[in-house]
């Protein structure tokens, strides 16, 4: 056994570091956190200074046992988890769980996984920083208190199975408020006038210095231009500069990867973590824009060597974000001389983004020359403005314009031809185009991160989990939405003749935008009314600042929790007892046929319309689910009434009725007890019998094509076609097939061997069904195929074999199916 045991979070990190340390060191992984607050109950003793009750996660018991055994045999244990609060807490939990002593335990930190950095960390160990641990504990306990106490209130007052969180609820509030800004926005139009003048053989494009509010005003101006002269009044040329952006922090990397690469926030962090653990970039959770002297020297060599000394401009940037955490370094390549790396496409693209941002941050400004010409109109007071921009020295743009970057703002906007004051220009064409004001932009994941950072809410380690959580909870959806067609007017003056056109454009289309769901809006409104402090932006930012102060040892973490909890708990008790239920209910009108009220509200299974009163026992109300594209706050009375026309019989096929309805998962057609989903383009109110027959037949064909091979002697074993290719099903469990295997050639024995292979059991089922998480012991599983070979001819024996590898929880289902046979 090695004298030194080094413990890190991930296996990838362990493998890289072990290669640097060599003999005498064993590097093992804890696979993240090894323990957390107890799942049963609150897990916090409020009366005893918020003492937490921690328990080792069941899936980490084996890891902890192995590490404990290795630690006992080692002379020194080195805790090498990440350098932020979360990493410090993991080290402390390892110290406690493994029963380590201070005498033979050292804490080391590094912000890059390179041999010099690891060697330097070993040479400069420290003890666990309890202040950082306390800051992480305070955050974890506070979030548990908020979630544990708020969630039951939501179950009671809104709907079961809901949850609330300190930061996630504020994120939802931002999205809900932006959506209401969009809903309440009234678009107005104006006319933008653009002219194309002629100077010699060149065209000069210019824009009028004002917009006209109405069609008549715009047309009147063009009328004046018919007999006007256009003369250059002034020409001004001045140099301008464009400076590079600072190196990446966590949030700016997430934003840029979203804009340039189309990555989600979570995807960016997964790829960045992979790059960090393989030693290619520095630590990816940071709010610092600082570069080390080593990095700056590497950048200097790369810039002067590749581009020349005139492209070099060394800079030190300062962090501007609120409550910046520990003084980490910015995200950068560990070896800046490596412009490219090996790896998959996502790794290469993100690394390229980081490399370019790092290099360009130390390069010279781009130098431009901007020319502005003012053009007078002899018969009008308005003036045209022509602008041109020439790139005189590209500077850092030499890097940012390479590769796949698409920064239009960095490109030169166009040059003006040689022109002079007093020159009379010819008029080629002047057009007045109707333009519309646009509502505030909905949030993308990246712009939401930016907003949270601006407000001081959350920290580098919390942005991605927060955005993932609000989507998992069903409060927010990230999706594309189609726009609509809109007409706009264009008035054109050409050859002293005015003509008009009506053109069409698409508007309102959204891509990868975040929309609040109905339940998200109802929960937000309830929390904002009953717990305004929890959803207050300044309060949430203040809590983050207090975590920072705990990390710096300035305030006591238990006192901070006590100051928060007492008024919060009192508010929870008062709301639970005295507040009214919230359902987002709206009374839309009275049904002219029945005379009953029509409502929309949140029901047990989501947003729905209701016809009649809920307390009428003799004449119970009718209910109808809202369509996916309908919202509680915007659905009209007529649209709600239409929902009660469903289910509707659209026709008969094969002597069976076809009935269209809307269910929990959207619109469908039911035929002969089979449910077939309607496509996105199918309107359940208008879909025809012919279309329904087409969908039913397509469903039947898809079901036929689904089966590659079945085994009559054991119907529980099937080879199927899926979304991602062929796969195996055994007793309801899904298994990947080995590569380069023709599924049609597999025998029953082959299939059972694949299912019984411990490698497949450890990976879990293909689609991670709950049943697949409880597999039979490896020993039993290995014996299954042997039994199958011996008794393959006997149906009962095969069933017995299937039972041997059956996961816990499917026994009942199999018995039922056996009974039917």
CSV table of C-alpha atoms in Angstrom, one decimal, residues 261 263 267-268 270-275 278 280 340-353:
chain,number,residue,atom,x,y,z
A,261,UNK,CA,-22.3,27.2,-29.5
A,263,UNK,CA,-25.0,25.0,-25.4
A,267,UNK,CA,-24.1,21.3,-20.9
A,268,UNK,CA,-21.4,24.0,-20.7
A,270,UNK,CA,-20.4,19.3,-18.0
A,271,UNK,CA,-18.0,19.9,-20.9
A,272,UNK,CA,-16.0,22.4,-18.8
A,273,UNK,CA,-15.7,19.9,-16.0
A,274,UNK,CA,-14.4,17.3,-18.4
A,275,UNK,CA,-11.8,19.8,-19.8
A,278,UNK,CA,-8.3,16.2,-18.0
A,280,UNK,CA,-6.9,21.2,-20.3
A,340,UNK,CA,-6.3,23.0,-30.2
A,341,UNK,CA,-6.9,19.8,-28.3
A,342,UNK,CA,-7.9,16.2,-28.9
A,343,UNK,CA,-11.4,15.2,-27.8
A,344,UNK,CA,-15.0,15.1,-28.9
A,345,UNK,CA,-16.7,17.9,-30.8
A,346,UNK,CA,-18.1,19.6,-27.8
A,347,UNK,CA,-14.8,19.6,-25.9
A,348,UNK,CA,-13.0,21.1,-28.9
A,349,UNK,CA,-15.5,23.8,-29.5
A,350,UNK,CA,-15.6,25.0,-25.9
A,351,UNK,CA,-11.9,24.8,-25.6
A,352,UNK,CA,-11.6,26.9,-28.7
A,353,UNK,CA,-13.9,29.5,-27.2
